Short mmCIF file of C-alpha atoms in Angstrom, two decimals:
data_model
loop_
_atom_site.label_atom_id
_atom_site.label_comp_id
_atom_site.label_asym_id
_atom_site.label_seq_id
_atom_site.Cartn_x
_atom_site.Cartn_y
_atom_site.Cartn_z
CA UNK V 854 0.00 0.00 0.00
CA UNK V 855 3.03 2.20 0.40
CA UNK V 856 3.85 2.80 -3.33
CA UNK V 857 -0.10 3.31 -3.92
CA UNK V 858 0.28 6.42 -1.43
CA UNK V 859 3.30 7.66 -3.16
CA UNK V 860 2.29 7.40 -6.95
CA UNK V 861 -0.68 9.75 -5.50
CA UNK V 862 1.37 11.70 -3.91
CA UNK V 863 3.35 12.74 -7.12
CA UNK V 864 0.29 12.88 -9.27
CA UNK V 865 -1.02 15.49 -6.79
CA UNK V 866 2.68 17.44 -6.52
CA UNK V 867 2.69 17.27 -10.74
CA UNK V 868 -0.23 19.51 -10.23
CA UNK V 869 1.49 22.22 -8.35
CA UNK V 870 -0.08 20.93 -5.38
CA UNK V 871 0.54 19.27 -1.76
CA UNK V 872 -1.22 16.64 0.08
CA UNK V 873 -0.61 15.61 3.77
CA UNK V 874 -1.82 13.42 6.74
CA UNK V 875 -2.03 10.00 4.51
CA UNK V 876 -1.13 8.33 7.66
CA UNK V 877 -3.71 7.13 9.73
CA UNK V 878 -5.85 4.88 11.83
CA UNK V 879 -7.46 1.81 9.24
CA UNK V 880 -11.05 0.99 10.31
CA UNK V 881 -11.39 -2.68 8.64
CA UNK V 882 -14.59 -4.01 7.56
CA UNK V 883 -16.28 -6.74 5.93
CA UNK V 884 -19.28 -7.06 3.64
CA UNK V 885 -20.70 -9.66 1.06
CA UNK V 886 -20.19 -10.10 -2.66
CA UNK V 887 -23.46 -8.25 -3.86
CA UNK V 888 -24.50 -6.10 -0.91
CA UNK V 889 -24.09 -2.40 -0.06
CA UNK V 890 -22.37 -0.52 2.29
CA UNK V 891 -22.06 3.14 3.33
CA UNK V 892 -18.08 4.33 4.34
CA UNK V 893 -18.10 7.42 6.43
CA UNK V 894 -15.49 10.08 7.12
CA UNK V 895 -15.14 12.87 9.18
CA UNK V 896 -13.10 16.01 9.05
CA UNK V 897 -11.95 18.92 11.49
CA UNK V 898 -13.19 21.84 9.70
CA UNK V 899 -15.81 22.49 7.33
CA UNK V 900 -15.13 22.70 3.29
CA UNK V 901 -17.03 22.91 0.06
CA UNK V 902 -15.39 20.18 -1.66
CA UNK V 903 -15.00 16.25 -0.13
CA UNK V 904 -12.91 14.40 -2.40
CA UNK V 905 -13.10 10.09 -2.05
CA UNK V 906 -10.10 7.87 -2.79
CA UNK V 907 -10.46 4.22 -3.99
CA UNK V 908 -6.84 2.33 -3.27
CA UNK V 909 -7.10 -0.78 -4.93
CA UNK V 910 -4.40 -3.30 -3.54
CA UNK V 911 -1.62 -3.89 -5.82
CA UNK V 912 -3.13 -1.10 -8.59
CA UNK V 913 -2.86 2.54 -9.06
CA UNK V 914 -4.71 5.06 -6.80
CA UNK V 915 -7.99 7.00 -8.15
CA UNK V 916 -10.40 9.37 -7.04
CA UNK V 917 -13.86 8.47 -7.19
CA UNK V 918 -15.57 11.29 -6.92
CA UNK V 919 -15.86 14.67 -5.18
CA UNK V 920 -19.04 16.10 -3.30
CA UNK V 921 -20.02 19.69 -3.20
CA UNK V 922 -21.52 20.40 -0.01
CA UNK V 923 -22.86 24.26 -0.80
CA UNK V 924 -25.52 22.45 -3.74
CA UNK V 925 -25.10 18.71 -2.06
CA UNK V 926 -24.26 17.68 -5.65
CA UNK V 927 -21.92 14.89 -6.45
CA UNK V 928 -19.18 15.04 -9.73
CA UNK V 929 -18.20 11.11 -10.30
CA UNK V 930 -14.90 10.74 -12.35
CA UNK V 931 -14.61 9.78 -15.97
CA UNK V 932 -14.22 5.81 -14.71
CA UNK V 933 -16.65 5.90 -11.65
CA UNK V 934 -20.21 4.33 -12.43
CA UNK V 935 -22.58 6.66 -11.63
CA UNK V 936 -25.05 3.36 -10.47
CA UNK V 937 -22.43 2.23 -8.29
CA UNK V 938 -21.44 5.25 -6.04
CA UNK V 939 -23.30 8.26 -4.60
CA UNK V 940 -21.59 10.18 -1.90
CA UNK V 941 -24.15 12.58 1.07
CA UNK V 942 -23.40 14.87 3.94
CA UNK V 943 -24.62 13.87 7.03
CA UNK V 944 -23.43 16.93 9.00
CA UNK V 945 -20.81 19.97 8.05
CA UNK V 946 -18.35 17.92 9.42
CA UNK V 947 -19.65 14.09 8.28
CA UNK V 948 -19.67 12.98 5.25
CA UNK V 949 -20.79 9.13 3.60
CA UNK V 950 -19.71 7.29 0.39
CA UNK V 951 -22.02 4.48 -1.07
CA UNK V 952 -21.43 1.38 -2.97
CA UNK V 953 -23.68 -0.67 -4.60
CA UNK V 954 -23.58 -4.47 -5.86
CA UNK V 955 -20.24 -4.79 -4.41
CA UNK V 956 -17.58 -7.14 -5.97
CA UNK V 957 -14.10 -8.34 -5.19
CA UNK V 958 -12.50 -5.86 -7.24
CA UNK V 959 -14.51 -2.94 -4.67
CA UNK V 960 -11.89 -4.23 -1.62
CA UNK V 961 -9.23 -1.74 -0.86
CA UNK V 962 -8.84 1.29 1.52
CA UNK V 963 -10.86 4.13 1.04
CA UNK V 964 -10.47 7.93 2.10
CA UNK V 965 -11.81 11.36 1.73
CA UNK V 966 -10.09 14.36 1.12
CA UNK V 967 -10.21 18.25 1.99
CA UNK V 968 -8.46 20.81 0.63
CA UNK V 969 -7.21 23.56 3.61
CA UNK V 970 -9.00 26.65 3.63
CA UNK V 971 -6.22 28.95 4.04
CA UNK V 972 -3.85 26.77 2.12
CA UNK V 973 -2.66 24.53 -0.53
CA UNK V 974 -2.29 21.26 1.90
CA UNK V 975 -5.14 18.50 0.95
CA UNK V 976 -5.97 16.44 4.01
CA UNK V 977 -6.61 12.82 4.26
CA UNK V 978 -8.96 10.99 6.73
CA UNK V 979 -8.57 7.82 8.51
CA UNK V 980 -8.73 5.10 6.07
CA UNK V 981 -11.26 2.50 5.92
CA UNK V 982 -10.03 -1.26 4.58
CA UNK V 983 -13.09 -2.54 3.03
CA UNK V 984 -13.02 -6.67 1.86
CA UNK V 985 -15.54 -8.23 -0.32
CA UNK V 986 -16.25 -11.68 0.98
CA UNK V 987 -17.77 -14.59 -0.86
CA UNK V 988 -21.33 -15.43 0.00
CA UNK V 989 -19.88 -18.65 2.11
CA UNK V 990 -18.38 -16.29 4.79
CA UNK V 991 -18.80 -14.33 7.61
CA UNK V 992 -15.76 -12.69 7.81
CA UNK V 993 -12.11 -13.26 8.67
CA UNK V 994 -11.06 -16.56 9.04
CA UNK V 995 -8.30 -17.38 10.66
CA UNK V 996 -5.52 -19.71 9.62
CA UNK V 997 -5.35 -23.65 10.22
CA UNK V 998 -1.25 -24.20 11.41
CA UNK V 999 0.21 -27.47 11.06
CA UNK V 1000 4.12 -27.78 12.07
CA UNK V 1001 6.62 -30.03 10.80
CA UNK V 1002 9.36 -30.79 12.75
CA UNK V 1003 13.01 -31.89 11.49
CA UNK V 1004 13.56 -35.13 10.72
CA UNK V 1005 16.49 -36.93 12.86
CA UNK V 1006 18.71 -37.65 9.90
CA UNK V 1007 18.78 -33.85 8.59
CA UNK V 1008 19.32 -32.83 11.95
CA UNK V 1009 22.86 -35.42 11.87
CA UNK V 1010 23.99 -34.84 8.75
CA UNK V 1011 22.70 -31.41 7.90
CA UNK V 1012 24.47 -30.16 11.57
CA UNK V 1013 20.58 -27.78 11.07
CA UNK V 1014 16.96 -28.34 10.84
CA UNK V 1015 14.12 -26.76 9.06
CA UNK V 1016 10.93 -25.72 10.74
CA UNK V 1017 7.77 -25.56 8.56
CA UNK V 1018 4.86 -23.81 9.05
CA UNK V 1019 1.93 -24.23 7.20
CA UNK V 1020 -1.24 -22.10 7.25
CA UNK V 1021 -4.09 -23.22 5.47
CA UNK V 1022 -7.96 -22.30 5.39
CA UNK V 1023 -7.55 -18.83 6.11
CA UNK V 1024 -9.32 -15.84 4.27
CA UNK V 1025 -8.32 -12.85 3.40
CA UNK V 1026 -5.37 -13.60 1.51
CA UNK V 1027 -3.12 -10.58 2.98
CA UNK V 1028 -1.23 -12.18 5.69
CA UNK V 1029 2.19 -11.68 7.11
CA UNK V 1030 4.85 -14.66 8.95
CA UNK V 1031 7.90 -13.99 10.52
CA UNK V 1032 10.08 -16.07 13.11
CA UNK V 1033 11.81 -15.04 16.12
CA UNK V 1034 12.95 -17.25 19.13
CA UNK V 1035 10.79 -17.64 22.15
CA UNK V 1036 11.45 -14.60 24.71
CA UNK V 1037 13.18 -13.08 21.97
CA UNK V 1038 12.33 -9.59 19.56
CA UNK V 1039 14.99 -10.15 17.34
CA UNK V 1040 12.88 -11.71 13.06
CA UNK V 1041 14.96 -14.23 11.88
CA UNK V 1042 16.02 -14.77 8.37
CA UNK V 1043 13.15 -17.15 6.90
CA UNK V 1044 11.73 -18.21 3.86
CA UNK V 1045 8.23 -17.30 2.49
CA UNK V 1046 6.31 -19.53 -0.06
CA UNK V 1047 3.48 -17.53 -2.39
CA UNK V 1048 0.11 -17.44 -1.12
CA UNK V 1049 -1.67 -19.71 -2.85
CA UNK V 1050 -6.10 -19.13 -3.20
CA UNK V 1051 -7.78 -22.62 -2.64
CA UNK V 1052 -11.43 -22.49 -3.14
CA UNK V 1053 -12.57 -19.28 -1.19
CA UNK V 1054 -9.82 -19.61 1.09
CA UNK V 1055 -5.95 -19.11 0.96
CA UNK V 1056 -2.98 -21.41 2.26
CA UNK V 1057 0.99 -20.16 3.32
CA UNK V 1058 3.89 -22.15 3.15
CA UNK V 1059 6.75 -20.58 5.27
CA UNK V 1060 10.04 -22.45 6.94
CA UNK V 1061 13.00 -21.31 8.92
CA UNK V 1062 16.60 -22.88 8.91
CA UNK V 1063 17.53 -23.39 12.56
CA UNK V 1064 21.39 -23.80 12.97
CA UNK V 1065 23.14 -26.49 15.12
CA UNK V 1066 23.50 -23.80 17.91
CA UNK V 1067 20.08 -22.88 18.26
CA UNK V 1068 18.65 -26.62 17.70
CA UNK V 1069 18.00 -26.73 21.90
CA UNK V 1070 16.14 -23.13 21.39
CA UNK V 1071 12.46 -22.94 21.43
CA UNK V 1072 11.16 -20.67 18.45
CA UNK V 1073 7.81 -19.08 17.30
CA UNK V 1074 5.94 -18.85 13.93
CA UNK V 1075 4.31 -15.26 14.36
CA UNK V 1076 1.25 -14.63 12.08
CA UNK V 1077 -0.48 -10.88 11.54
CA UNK V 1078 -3.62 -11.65 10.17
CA UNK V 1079 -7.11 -9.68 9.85
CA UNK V 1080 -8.73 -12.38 11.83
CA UNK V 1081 -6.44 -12.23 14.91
CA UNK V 1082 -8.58 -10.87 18.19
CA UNK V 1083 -7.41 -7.71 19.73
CA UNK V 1084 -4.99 -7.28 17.00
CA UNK V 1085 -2.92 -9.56 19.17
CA UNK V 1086 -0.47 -11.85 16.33
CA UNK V 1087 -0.60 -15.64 16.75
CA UNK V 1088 2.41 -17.22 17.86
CA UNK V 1089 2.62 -20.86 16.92
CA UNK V 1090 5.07 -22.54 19.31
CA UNK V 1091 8.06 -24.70 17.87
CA UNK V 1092 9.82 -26.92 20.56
CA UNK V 1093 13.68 -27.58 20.57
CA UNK V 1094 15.14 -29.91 18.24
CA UNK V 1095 17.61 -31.80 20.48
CA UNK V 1096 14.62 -32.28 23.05
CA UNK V 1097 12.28 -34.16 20.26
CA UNK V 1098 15.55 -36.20 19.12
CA UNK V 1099 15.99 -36.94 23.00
CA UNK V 1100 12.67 -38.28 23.44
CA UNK V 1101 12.94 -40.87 21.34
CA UNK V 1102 16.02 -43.26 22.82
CA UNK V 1103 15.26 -46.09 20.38
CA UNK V 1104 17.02 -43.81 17.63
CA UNK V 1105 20.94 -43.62 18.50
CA UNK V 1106 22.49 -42.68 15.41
CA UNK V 1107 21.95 -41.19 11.98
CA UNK V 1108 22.13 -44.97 10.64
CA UNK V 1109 18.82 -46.13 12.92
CA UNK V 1110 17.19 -42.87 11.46
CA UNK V 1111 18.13 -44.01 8.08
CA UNK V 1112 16.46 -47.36 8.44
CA UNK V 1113 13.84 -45.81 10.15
CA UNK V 1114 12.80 -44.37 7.27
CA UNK V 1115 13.81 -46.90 4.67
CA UNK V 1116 11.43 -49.44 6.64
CA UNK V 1117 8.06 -46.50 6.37
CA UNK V 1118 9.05 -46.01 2.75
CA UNK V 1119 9.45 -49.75 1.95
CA UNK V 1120 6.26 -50.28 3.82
CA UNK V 1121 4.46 -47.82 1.82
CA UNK V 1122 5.14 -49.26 -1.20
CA UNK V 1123 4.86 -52.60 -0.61
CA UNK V 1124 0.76 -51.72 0.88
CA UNK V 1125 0.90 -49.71 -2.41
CA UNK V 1126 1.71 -52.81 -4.54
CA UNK V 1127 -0.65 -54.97 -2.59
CA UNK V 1128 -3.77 -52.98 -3.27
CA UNK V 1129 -2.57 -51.96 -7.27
CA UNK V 1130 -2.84 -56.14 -6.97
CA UNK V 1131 -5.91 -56.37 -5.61
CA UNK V 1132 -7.41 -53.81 -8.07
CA UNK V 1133 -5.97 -56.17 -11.01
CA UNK V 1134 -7.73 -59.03 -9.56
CA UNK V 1135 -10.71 -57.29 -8.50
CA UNK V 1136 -10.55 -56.51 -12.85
CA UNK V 1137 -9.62 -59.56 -14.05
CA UNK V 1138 -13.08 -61.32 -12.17
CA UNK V 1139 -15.43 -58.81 -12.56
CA UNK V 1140 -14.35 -59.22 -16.72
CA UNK V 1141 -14.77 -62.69 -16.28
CA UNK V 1142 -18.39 -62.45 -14.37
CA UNK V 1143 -19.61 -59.97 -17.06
CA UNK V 1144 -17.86 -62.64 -19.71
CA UNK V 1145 -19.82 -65.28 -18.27
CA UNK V 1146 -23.46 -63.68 -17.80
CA UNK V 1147 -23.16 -62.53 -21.36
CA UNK V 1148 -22.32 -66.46 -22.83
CA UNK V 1149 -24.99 -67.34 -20.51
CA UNK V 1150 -28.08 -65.15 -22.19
CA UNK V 1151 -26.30 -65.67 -25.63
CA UNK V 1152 -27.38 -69.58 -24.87
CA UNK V 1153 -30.84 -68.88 -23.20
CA UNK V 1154 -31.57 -67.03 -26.57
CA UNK V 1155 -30.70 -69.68 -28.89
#
């Protein structure tokens, strides 16, 4: 959203003028694909003109529309659909934006805008995050984790392990994962995978490289997400490596891991071959029972 504020703030300085005060508090909402909603703003001191701001994520900044509060008229921009938005003064100092038959596309932050009385400095108003949700939804949903550990055999011959967090089942799709150790401030270095839409939902991959010295360290997955109460993130705990290697005494050496997990794979694929078998023989007499009915009638008939 950063660059969005910028590109309109040198579109606005091209024209010989100055804007100020894009920095704000974001009221976030949520409405559904198809409904209506009504954005309000309010400003410190009265003005004839109340210019709205669309800021589409990831797209360029445009004005809507602007309201003329001496004839409560409304101008709508070349690209604004005139059966889609309507602004209306409430009070001198209120001020209302509507959108009809809302779609995706209509999520983004929205503002008004005032020009200064005694000077050239347009003002912005807190911001307003609206999200279109499918029909399916209520509203945020927060994200499903499941953790993967390291396995025992990176751990010995790697001299590191990788954690793996993965979020799934969790709508919107603007989410942010970092990792720090437990008790500590400092973000690791990590690795982020795309976020990927499934269905009406989204999923996130991300993993962190843990180094031998920190494999006895306890570490969090830290997620900032819309649905997160209180605006508190969730912290997703990861336990020490060396513990989880401890716990299990069976496994003394890289070589035990090794067969470990040569005797899962080899029993995978042998319970693979058995029912591939199966399904051959399963073919092989239903053929022959369809072979047979069909002699059968062929001798009834003659």
């Amino acid at each position: 959203m950063e660059w969005a504020l910028a590109l309109l703030l040198a579109f606005l300085l091209s024209a010989s003028q100055v804007s100020c005060n894009l920095e704000g508090r974001i009221k976030s909402i949520f409405r559904k694909t198809g409904s209506t909603v009504e954005i309000s703003c309010d400003i410190k001191e009265g003005a004839r003109y109340i210019h709205w701001y669309f800021f589409p994520e990831h797209m360029v900044p445009r004005r809507l529309l602007y309201y003329d509060t001496s004839s409560s008229s409304k101008y709508l921009d070349s690209e604004t659909k005139a059966d889609k938005y309507d602004g209306s003064k409430i009070t001198d100092k209120s001020f209302k934006l509507h959108l009809k038959h809302l779609e995706a596309s209509d999520s983004g932050v929205y503002y008004c805008a005032v020009w200064g009385q005694r000077t050239s400095i347009k003002t912005f108003s807190d911001a307003t995050k609206l999200t279109v949700i499918p029909p399916d939804l209520d509203g945020a949903v927060s994200p499903k984790p499941t953790i993967f550990l390291p396995s025992i055999a990176e751990t010995n011959l790697q001299k590191a392990g990788t954690h793996l967090c993965l979020l799934e089942n969790f709508f919107p799709g603007d989410i942010k994962v970092y990792w720090k150790e437990k008790n500590g401030n400092k973000i690791l270095e990590s690795q982020q995978g795309d976020t990927m839409k499934t269905g009406i939902t989204y999923t996130k991959l991300s993993w962190l490289t843990v180094p031998e010295t920190s494999l006895d360290k306890e570490h969090l997955c830290v997620i900032k997400h819309e649905s997160n109460k209180g605006g508190a993130d969730q912290e997703i705990l990861f336990p020490p490596v060396k513990k989880v290697v401890t716990d299990i005494p069976c496994l003394k050496d890289g070589k035990d891991a090794l067969w470990l997990q040569l005797t899962n794979t080899s029993a995978y694929y042998t319970y693979l071959l058995l029912f591939l078998k199966s399904m051959v023989y399963f073919g092989i007499i239903a053929f022959s029972l369809v072979r047979r009915t069909t002699v059968c009638s062929s001798g009834k008939r003659s």
